[in-house]
Coordinates of C-alpha atoms in Angstrom, one line a residue:
M27 CA 6.6 -32.7 -24.4
K28 CA 9.5 -32.2 -22.0
V29 CA 12.7 -34.1 -22.6
E30 CA 15.3 -34.0 -19.8
D31 CA 19.0 -33.8 -20.6
S32 CA 19.5 -37.4 -19.4
S33 CA 17.0 -38.8 -21.9
P34 CA 18.1 -41.3 -24.6
F35 CA 16.5 -38.7 -27.0
F36 CA 19.8 -36.7 -26.8
L37 CA 23.0 -37.6 -28.7
Y38 CA 26.1 -35.9 -27.2
S39 CA 29.2 -35.5 -29.3
P40 CA 32.1 -35.8 -29.4
A41 CA 32.6 -38.6 -26.9
G42 CA 33.9 -37.3 -23.6
A43 CA 33.1 -33.7 -24.3
W44 CA 30.0 -33.5 -22.2
T45 CA 29.7 -34.1 -18.4
D46 CA 26.6 -35.2 -16.6
T47 CA 25.7 -32.9 -13.7
P48 CA 29.1 -32.0 -12.0
T49 CA 29.2 -32.6 -8.3
N50 CA 29.3 -29.9 -5.6
D51 CA 27.3 -27.4 -7.7
S52 CA 24.9 -25.4 -5.5
L53 CA 22.6 -24.6 -8.5
T54 CA 22.0 -28.3 -9.4
S55 CA 18.8 -28.6 -7.5
S56 CA 17.4 -25.5 -9.4
Y57 CA 17.7 -27.2 -12.8
S58 CA 14.8 -29.1 -14.3
G59 CA 15.0 -32.7 -13.0
A60 CA 18.0 -31.6 -10.8
S61 CA 20.4 -32.4 -13.7
Y62 CA 22.2 -30.9 -16.7
H63 CA 24.9 -31.6 -19.2
V64 CA 27.9 -29.2 -19.6
A65 CA 30.6 -29.0 -22.3
S66 CA 33.7 -26.7 -22.5
T67 CA 34.9 -27.9 -25.9
Q68 CA 34.5 -25.8 -29.0
G69 CA 32.3 -27.6 -31.5
A70 CA 30.7 -29.9 -28.8
A71 CA 27.1 -30.5 -29.8
A72 CA 23.9 -31.9 -28.2
T73 CA 21.5 -33.2 -30.9
I74 CA 17.8 -34.2 -30.5
T75 CA 15.4 -35.5 -33.2
F76 CA 11.7 -35.0 -32.6
S77 CA 8.4 -35.1 -34.4
G78 CA 6.4 -31.9 -34.0
T79 CA 6.0 -28.3 -35.0
G80 CA 8.2 -26.4 -32.5
L81 CA 11.0 -26.6 -30.0
W82 CA 12.5 -24.6 -27.1
I83 CA 15.9 -25.3 -25.6
F84 CA 16.8 -24.3 -22.0
G85 CA 20.1 -24.0 -20.2
G86 CA 22.0 -22.0 -17.6
H87 CA 23.7 -18.6 -17.5
R88 CA 26.9 -18.3 -15.5
S89 CA 29.8 -15.8 -15.1
N90 CA 32.3 -18.1 -16.8
Y91 CA 30.0 -19.4 -19.6
G92 CA 30.7 -18.8 -23.3
T93 CA 28.9 -18.6 -26.6
Y94 CA 26.6 -21.0 -28.4
S95 CA 24.3 -21.4 -31.4
V96 CA 21.1 -23.3 -32.1
S97 CA 20.2 -24.8 -35.5
V98 CA 17.1 -26.7 -36.7
D99 CA 17.3 -28.8 -39.8
G100 CA 20.7 -27.2 -40.6
Q101 CA 19.5 -23.6 -40.3
T102 CA 20.8 -21.4 -37.4
V103 CA 17.8 -20.1 -35.5
S104 CA 19.5 -18.6 -32.5
S105 CA 23.0 -17.6 -31.2
G106 CA 24.3 -15.8 -28.2
S107 CA 26.3 -15.8 -25.0
A108 CA 25.5 -17.7 -21.9
Q109 CA 27.7 -15.4 -19.8
S110 CA 26.0 -13.6 -16.9
D111 CA 27.3 -11.9 -13.7
E112 CA 24.8 -13.8 -11.7
G113 CA 24.0 -17.5 -12.0
A114 CA 20.6 -18.3 -13.5
V115 CA 19.0 -21.5 -14.6
R116 CA 16.2 -22.6 -16.9
Q117 CA 17.1 -19.8 -19.4
L118 CA 15.8 -19.9 -22.9
L119 CA 18.7 -20.4 -25.3
G120 CA 16.8 -20.7 -28.5
S121 CA 13.5 -21.6 -30.0
V122 CA 11.6 -22.2 -33.2
S123 CA 7.9 -22.5 -34.0
N124 CA 5.4 -22.9 -36.8
L125 CA 7.4 -25.7 -38.4
P126 CA 5.6 -28.1 -40.7
Y127 CA 4.6 -31.1 -38.8
G128 CA 7.1 -33.9 -39.2
S129 CA 10.5 -35.1 -38.1
H130 CA 13.1 -32.3 -37.3
T131 CA 16.6 -32.3 -35.8
A132 CA 17.8 -29.5 -33.5
V133 CA 21.5 -29.0 -32.4
L134 CA 23.0 -26.9 -29.6
T135 CA 26.6 -26.2 -30.4
N136 CA 29.4 -24.7 -28.3
T137 CA 30.9 -22.0 -30.6
G138 CA 33.5 -20.3 -28.3
G139 CA 35.2 -22.9 -26.2
G140 CA 33.8 -21.6 -23.0
P141 CA 31.4 -23.7 -20.9
I142 CA 27.8 -24.0 -21.9
D143 CA 25.1 -26.4 -20.6
I144 CA 21.8 -27.9 -21.6
D145 CA 19.0 -28.5 -19.1
S146 CA 16.0 -29.6 -21.0
V147 CA 14.0 -29.3 -24.3
D148 CA 10.3 -28.8 -24.8
F149 CA 9.1 -29.9 -28.2
E150 CA 5.6 -29.4 -29.5
A151 CA 4.0 -32.6 -30.8
Q152 CA 0.7 -32.9 -32.7
V153 CA -2.1 -35.3 -31.9
G154 CA -4.8 -35.6 -34.4
P155 CA -5.9 -33.1 -37.0
A156 CA -6.1 -29.3 -36.5
G157 CA -9.0 -28.3 -34.3
S158 CA -8.8 -31.4 -32.1
V159 CA -7.8 -31.6 -28.5
A160 CA -5.4 -34.3 -27.2
V161 CA -7.0 -36.2 -24.3
Q162 CA -4.4 -37.8 -22.0
K163 CA -4.9 -41.0 -20.1
S164 CA -2.1 -42.0 -17.6
Y165 CA -1.3 -45.6 -16.7
D166 CA 0.9 -45.7 -13.6
D167 CA 3.1 -48.7 -13.1
G168 CA 0.6 -50.2 -10.6
N169 CA -2.4 -50.0 -13.0
S170 CA -4.1 -53.3 -13.5
A171 CA -4.3 -52.8 -17.2
I172 CA -0.6 -53.4 -17.4
S173 CA 0.4 -57.1 -17.6
Y174 CA 3.7 -58.2 -16.1
L175 CA 5.2 -61.4 -17.5
P176 CA 6.2 -64.1 -17.2
S177 CA 4.5 -63.6 -13.7
S178 CA 4.0 -60.8 -11.2
S179 CA 6.6 -62.5 -9.0
A180 CA 9.2 -61.8 -11.6
W181 CA 8.8 -58.1 -11.0
Q182 CA 9.5 -56.0 -7.9
T183 CA 8.2 -52.7 -6.8
S184 CA 10.4 -49.8 -5.6
S185 CA 8.9 -46.9 -3.6
N186 CA 10.5 -43.4 -3.8
S187 CA 9.2 -39.9 -4.0
D188 CA 11.3 -39.4 -7.1
F189 CA 9.0 -41.7 -9.1
F190 CA 5.6 -40.9 -10.5
D191 CA 3.0 -41.6 -7.9
G192 CA 5.9 -42.8 -5.6
T193 CA 6.3 -46.3 -7.1
L194 CA 8.2 -48.0 -9.9
H195 CA 8.2 -51.6 -11.3
F196 CA 11.5 -53.3 -12.3
S197 CA 12.8 -56.8 -13.2
Q198 CA 16.1 -58.5 -13.7
T199 CA 14.6 -61.7 -14.9
T200 CA 15.5 -62.9 -18.4
D201 CA 12.6 -62.5 -20.8
A202 CA 10.6 -60.4 -18.3
S203 CA 8.2 -58.0 -20.1
A204 CA 5.3 -55.6 -19.4
S205 CA 2.5 -55.2 -21.9
L206 CA -0.4 -52.8 -22.5
T207 CA -3.3 -52.8 -24.9
F208 CA -4.7 -49.3 -25.5
S209 CA -6.5 -47.1 -27.9
G210 CA -5.0 -43.7 -28.8
D211 CA -3.0 -41.7 -31.4
A212 CA 0.3 -41.3 -29.4
I213 CA 2.1 -42.9 -26.5
A214 CA 4.9 -41.8 -24.1
I215 CA 6.9 -44.1 -21.8
Y216 CA 8.8 -43.0 -18.7
G217 CA 11.4 -44.8 -16.6
T218 CA 14.9 -44.4 -15.2
V219 CA 18.3 -44.3 -16.7
A220 CA 21.6 -45.2 -15.1
P221 CA 25.2 -46.2 -16.2
D222 CA 24.4 -49.9 -15.5
R223 CA 21.1 -50.1 -17.3
A224 CA 20.6 -52.5 -20.1
N225 CA 19.1 -51.6 -23.5
T226 CA 15.4 -51.5 -23.5
Q227 CA 13.4 -53.2 -26.3
I228 CA 10.1 -51.7 -27.3
S229 CA 7.6 -53.4 -29.6
L230 CA 4.6 -51.3 -30.8
D231 CA 2.2 -53.1 -33.0
G232 CA 5.0 -55.5 -34.0
K233 CA 7.5 -52.7 -34.8
V234 CA 10.6 -53.1 -32.6
E235 CA 13.0 -50.3 -31.4
V236 CA 15.9 -50.6 -29.1
I237 CA 16.5 -47.8 -26.5
P238 CA 20.3 -47.6 -25.6
G239 CA 20.8 -48.3 -21.9
G240 CA 22.4 -45.5 -19.8
S241 CA 21.5 -43.0 -22.5
G242 CA 24.3 -44.3 -24.7
G243 CA 26.8 -44.1 -21.9
M244 CA 26.2 -40.4 -21.4
V245 CA 24.9 -40.5 -17.8
S246 CA 26.9 -41.0 -14.6
A247 CA 24.2 -41.4 -12.0
L248 CA 20.6 -42.5 -11.6
H249 CA 17.9 -40.2 -13.2
S250 CA 14.2 -40.7 -12.7
Q251 CA 11.1 -39.6 -14.5
V252 CA 12.9 -39.6 -17.8
L253 CA 11.1 -39.8 -21.2
L254 CA 12.4 -43.1 -22.8
Y255 CA 10.1 -43.3 -25.8
Y256 CA 7.5 -41.3 -27.7
R257 CA 5.5 -42.3 -30.8
G258 CA 2.7 -40.5 -32.5
D259 CA 0.5 -40.9 -35.6
L260 CA -0.7 -44.3 -34.5
G261 CA -4.1 -43.8 -35.9
S262 CA -7.4 -45.0 -34.5
G263 CA -8.1 -48.4 -33.1
Q264 CA -6.4 -50.6 -30.6
H265 CA -2.6 -50.9 -30.2
M266 CA -0.3 -53.4 -28.5
L267 CA 2.8 -52.3 -26.5
V268 CA 5.4 -54.7 -25.2
L269 CA 8.4 -53.5 -23.0
S270 CA 11.3 -55.8 -22.3
G271 CA 15.0 -55.9 -21.3
N272 CA 17.8 -56.5 -23.8
S273 CA 20.8 -57.7 -22.0
Q274 CA 24.4 -57.1 -23.2
T275 CA 27.7 -58.7 -22.3
T276 CA 28.3 -55.9 -19.8
T277 CA 24.8 -55.6 -18.3
T278 CA 22.1 -57.8 -16.8
P279 CA 18.7 -57.9 -18.5
F280 CA 17.4 -55.0 -16.4
V281 CA 14.1 -53.3 -17.3
D282 CA 11.9 -50.9 -15.4
L283 CA 8.6 -49.0 -15.9
D284 CA 7.3 -45.9 -14.1
L285 CA 4.5 -44.4 -16.2
I286 CA 2.8 -44.7 -19.6
N287 CA 0.8 -41.8 -21.1
V288 CA -1.6 -42.4 -23.9
F289 CA -3.0 -39.5 -26.0
D290 CA -6.1 -39.6 -28.1
A291 CA -7.5 -36.9 -30.4
A292 CA -11.0 -35.7 -29.8
Q293 CA -13.0 -32.9 -31.5
S294 CA -14.0 -30.0 -29.2
P295 CA -15.7 -26.8 -30.4
D296 CA -14.6 -25.1 -27.1
I297 CA -10.9 -25.5 -27.8
S298 CA -9.0 -23.0 -30.0
S299 CA -7.0 -24.5 -32.8
N300 CA -4.0 -22.3 -31.7
S301 CA -3.0 -24.1 -28.5
T302 CA -4.3 -27.2 -26.7
P303 CA -1.8 -28.2 -24.0
L304 CA -2.4 -31.5 -22.1
G305 CA -2.6 -31.9 -18.4
T306 CA -0.1 -33.2 -15.9
P307 CA 0.6 -36.9 -15.5
V308 CA -0.2 -38.6 -12.2
G309 CA 2.4 -37.4 -9.6
S310 CA 4.4 -35.6 -12.2
Q311 CA 6.4 -32.4 -11.8
N312 CA 8.1 -32.7 -15.2
S313 CA 5.0 -33.3 -17.3
P314 CA 5.0 -33.7 -21.0
I315 CA 3.2 -31.1 -23.2
V316 CA 1.3 -32.1 -26.2
S317 CA -1.0 -29.9 -28.3
A318 CA -3.2 -30.4 -31.3
V319 CA -1.3 -27.8 -33.3
S320 CA 1.7 -25.6 -32.9
S321 CA 2.0 -22.5 -30.7
T322 CA 4.1 -19.4 -31.1
S323 CA 4.9 -18.9 -27.4
P324 CA 7.2 -21.2 -25.4
P325 CA 5.5 -23.5 -23.0
S326 CA 5.8 -23.1 -19.3
L327 CA 8.5 -24.9 -17.4
A328 CA 5.9 -25.9 -14.8
S329 CA 3.4 -28.6 -15.6
P330 CA 0.6 -27.0 -17.7
I331 CA -3.0 -27.2 -16.7
P332 CA -5.7 -27.5 -19.3
K333 CA -7.3 -24.1 -19.9
S334 CA -10.7 -24.0 -18.5
H335 CA -13.6 -22.6 -20.5
I336 CA -16.2 -20.6 -18.6
S337 CA -19.7 -20.9 -20.0
K338 CA -21.7 -17.8 -20.9
G339 CA -24.2 -18.5 -18.1
A340 CA -21.4 -18.6 -15.6
K341 CA -20.0 -15.3 -16.8
I342 CA -23.5 -13.7 -16.6
G343 CA -23.9 -15.1 -13.1
A344 CA -20.5 -13.7 -12.1
V345 CA -21.5 -10.2 -13.4
L346 CA -24.8 -10.3 -11.6
G347 CA -23.2 -11.4 -8.4
S348 CA -20.7 -8.6 -8.6
L349 CA -23.5 -6.0 -9.1
L350 CA -25.5 -7.4 -6.2
A351 CA -22.4 -7.2 -4.0
V352 CA -21.9 -3.6 -5.0
L353 CA -25.5 -2.7 -4.3
S354 CA -25.3 -4.5 -1.0
L355 CA -22.3 -2.4 0.0
L356 CA -24.1 0.8 -1.1
V357 CA -27.2 -0.1 1.0
I358 CA -25.0 -0.8 4.0
F359 CA -23.2 2.5 3.7
A360 CA -26.5 4.4 3.3
L361 CA -27.9 2.7 6.4
L362 CA -24.8 3.6 8.4
F363 CA -25.0 7.2 7.2
L364 CA -28.7 7.5 8.2
R365 CA -28.0 6.0 11.5
R366 CA -25.1 8.3 12.2
R367 CA -27.2 11.3 11.1
R368 CA -30.1 10.2 13.3
T369 CA -27.8 9.8 16.3
R370 CA -26.3 13.2 15.8
S371 CA -29.8 14.8 15.5
K372 CA -30.9 13.2 18.8
A373 CA -27.8 14.5 20.4
I374 CA -28.6 18.0 19.3
E375 CA -32.2 17.7 20.5
K376 CA -31.0 16.5 23.8
S377 CA -28.6 19.3 24.2
M378 CA -31.3 21.8 23.4
I379 CA -33.6 20.3 26.0
S380 CA -31.0 20.6 28.6
V381 CA -30.9 24.4 28.2
S382 CA -33.3 26.2 30.6
P383 CA -36.0 28.1 28.7
I384 CA -36.6 31.7 29.2
L385 CA -39.4 32.0 31.8
P386 CA -41.6 35.0 32.3
M387 CA -40.0 35.9 35.7
Q388 CA -36.6 36.1 33.9
G389 CA -37.7 39.2 32.1
D390 CA -37.9 42.8 33.2
P391 CA -38.8 43.0 37.0
K392 CA -41.4 45.7 36.2
T393 CA -43.3 43.1 34.2
M394 CA -43.4 40.4 36.9
E395 CA -46.8 41.4 38.2
A396 CA -49.6 39.2 36.9
G397 CA -51.3 40.5 33.8
I398 CA -48.5 42.9 32.8
R399 CA -46.8 42.1 29.5
A400 CA -43.4 43.3 28.4
L401 CA -43.3 46.4 26.4
E402 CA -42.9 46.0 22.7
N403 CA -40.4 48.8 22.4
P404 CA -39.1 50.2 25.7
V405 CA -37.2 52.9 23.9
F406 CA -40.3 55.1 23.5
P407 CA -42.2 55.3 26.9
L408 CA -45.9 54.6 26.8
P409 CA -48.5 55.2 29.4
P410 CA -48.2 52.7 32.3
P411 CA -50.2 49.5 31.7
K412 CA -53.3 48.8 33.7
V413 CA -52.4 46.8 36.8
S414 CA -54.4 43.7 37.6
M415 CA -54.9 42.1 40.9
R416 CA -55.3 38.7 39.4
H417 CA -52.5 36.4 40.3
S418 CA -53.0 33.3 38.1
I419 CA -50.9 33.3 35.0
A420 CA -53.5 31.1 33.1
P421 CA -55.5 33.4 30.8
S422 CA -58.5 31.0 30.8
Y423 CA -59.1 31.8 34.5
Y424 CA -60.1 35.4 33.9
S425 CA -63.2 36.9 32.6
D426 CA -61.4 39.7 30.9
P427 CA -62.3 39.6 27.2
E428 CA -58.6 39.5 26.4
Y429 CA -58.5 36.1 28.2
S430 CA -61.8 34.7 27.0
G431 CA -62.4 31.1 26.3
H432 CA -63.1 29.7 29.8
S433 CA -66.5 29.4 31.4
R434 CA -65.3 30.4 34.8
G435 CA -65.4 34.1 35.9
G436 CA -62.6 35.9 37.6
S437 CA -62.4 35.1 41.3
M438 CA -59.9 35.6 44.0
M439 CA -61.8 33.9 46.9
S440 CA -63.0 30.4 47.7
N441 CA -66.7 29.6 47.6
Q442 CA -66.6 28.8 51.3
S443 CA -64.3 31.5 52.6
T444 CA -64.1 35.2 52.6
T445 CA -60.4 35.2 52.9
P446 CA -58.6 36.0 49.7
L447 CA -56.8 33.0 48.2
V448 CA -53.8 35.2 47.6
P449 CA -52.9 38.3 49.5
S450 CA -53.3 41.4 47.5
V451 CA -50.2 42.7 45.9
P452 CA -49.7 46.4 46.3
I453 CA -49.7 48.4 43.1
L454 CA -46.2 49.6 42.4
G455 CA -46.0 53.2 41.4
L456 CA -44.1 53.9 38.3
P457 CA -41.8 56.9 38.2
P458 CA -43.2 59.9 36.4
A459 CA -42.0 60.3 32.9
R460 CA -38.9 62.4 32.6
T461 CA -39.3 65.6 30.6
I462 CA -36.4 67.3 28.9
P463 CA -36.7 71.0 28.3
R464 CA -36.2 72.0 24.8
K465 CA -33.4 74.4 23.8
P466 CA -34.4 78.0 22.9
V467 CA -34.6 78.8 19.3
P468 CA -31.5 80.7 18.2
P469 CA -32.2 84.4 17.4
D470 CA -32.7 85.4 13.8
F471 CA -30.3 88.2 13.1
G472 CA -31.9 88.7 9.8
S473 CA -35.4 89.6 11.1
V474 CA -36.6 92.9 12.6
G475 CA -40.2 92.8 13.5
N476 CA -42.2 91.6 10.5
N477 CA -39.7 93.0 8.0
R478 CA -36.9 90.5 7.1
C479 CA -33.9 91.5 5.1
S480 CA -30.7 89.8 4.1
I481 CA -27.4 90.9 5.5
N482 CA -24.8 91.5 2.9
L483 CA -21.6 90.0 4.3
V484 CA -19.6 92.3 2.0
S485 CA -21.1 95.4 3.5
L486 CA -20.4 94.2 7.0
I487 CA -16.7 93.7 6.1
F488 CA -16.3 96.7 3.8
P489 CA -18.7 99.5 4.9
F490 CA -17.9 101.8 2.0
P491 CA -20.7 103.3 -0.2
F492 CA -18.7 102.9 -3.4
L493 CA -18.5 99.2 -2.9
T494 CA -22.2 98.8 -2.4
E495 CA -23.5 101.5 -4.7
E496 CA -23.6 99.1 -7.7
R497 CA -25.8 96.8 -5.7

């Protein structure tokens, strides 16, 4: 549940020590609700009492800021310095969680005399027993379930984007009131605060409480979408709420209403017992946060959205869809690869066709005559081949056994003419084979007639008997 610094939930002390949103501050619009309270007095304190299990306090960090401490139920839970070289807002100053459910009091204290500020507080309320989820129902000021008395003409409507859903009901008529009958375990009321606002009287099931107008004199300007009242532990059944103005000597009986949120507890097996944040009120940017039990982590500054729970079937469908998508991509890549490969193969075949084949007449000129085939190995000369006078290159037109397979015999003339179909081609004479005379056999100096003997080289060099005698 978010509580802005201008809410009557806060008690600022001592009197005059805190200032509401100084003017001409460029960072003001960055604060939650575009407002904050600042104090430069040592010992200045901002106190809030709440019913719940946890709390988080937010403020600013600036270059001239000083030190502070945060205590809950009299025990210091955090202390530190708000000094920072660069200005920053919505900074966590202190927190506490896992408190026993009930009423607690938190205090932010200026400990050093330097400036500190407070922006907002989020406290964690509990609706229903553990394991239940808080179901929120919003009643905007224009909802027909709200009855405006003594008559609708006694109330006026103001339109502004700063209001929930852009509208707000207000009245300055004496004894004017707004009532709502509802069923739920907790209720929260939102409206505006300003210096000239009268006290607001709230009756819930006959129990009357008075909300001080102008947040006890601690606001200096109009603030909208402010939590004015919260009450839990109402129990089951119907409840009756009556909101009315309580005029003082210095104010008129002014009362306004912007939004009412009702929370009811419902059992849900899909919701974890650790955290069950509620959704956002209609048109709200500063939404309350209510959970069934406490949480150990601070809530988000933005409006929380209920955590959706995806069914098992949806998860399986998502996995199958992902697998099908991957398979589809693989098939597409395979088809593209095969297409590219086929195109490349066709290009290679086309390039091979464009090359002129080797025809018979491109061979050795000596083999151009019909019927002469190229030599298998021209290195070793063979006897010249038999020359044929046939001029057709089709083997089936000859009666030669080598070209058998056709019924027609060899012919060079037409049946009706004695003139050869093709003039005879003279037989070309091949040059005689070249003979190379063999070299004479070298003389054998070691042979004389039929008697062969070995020449002793030593005897040729040294022709002395005493050297060859031993031999």
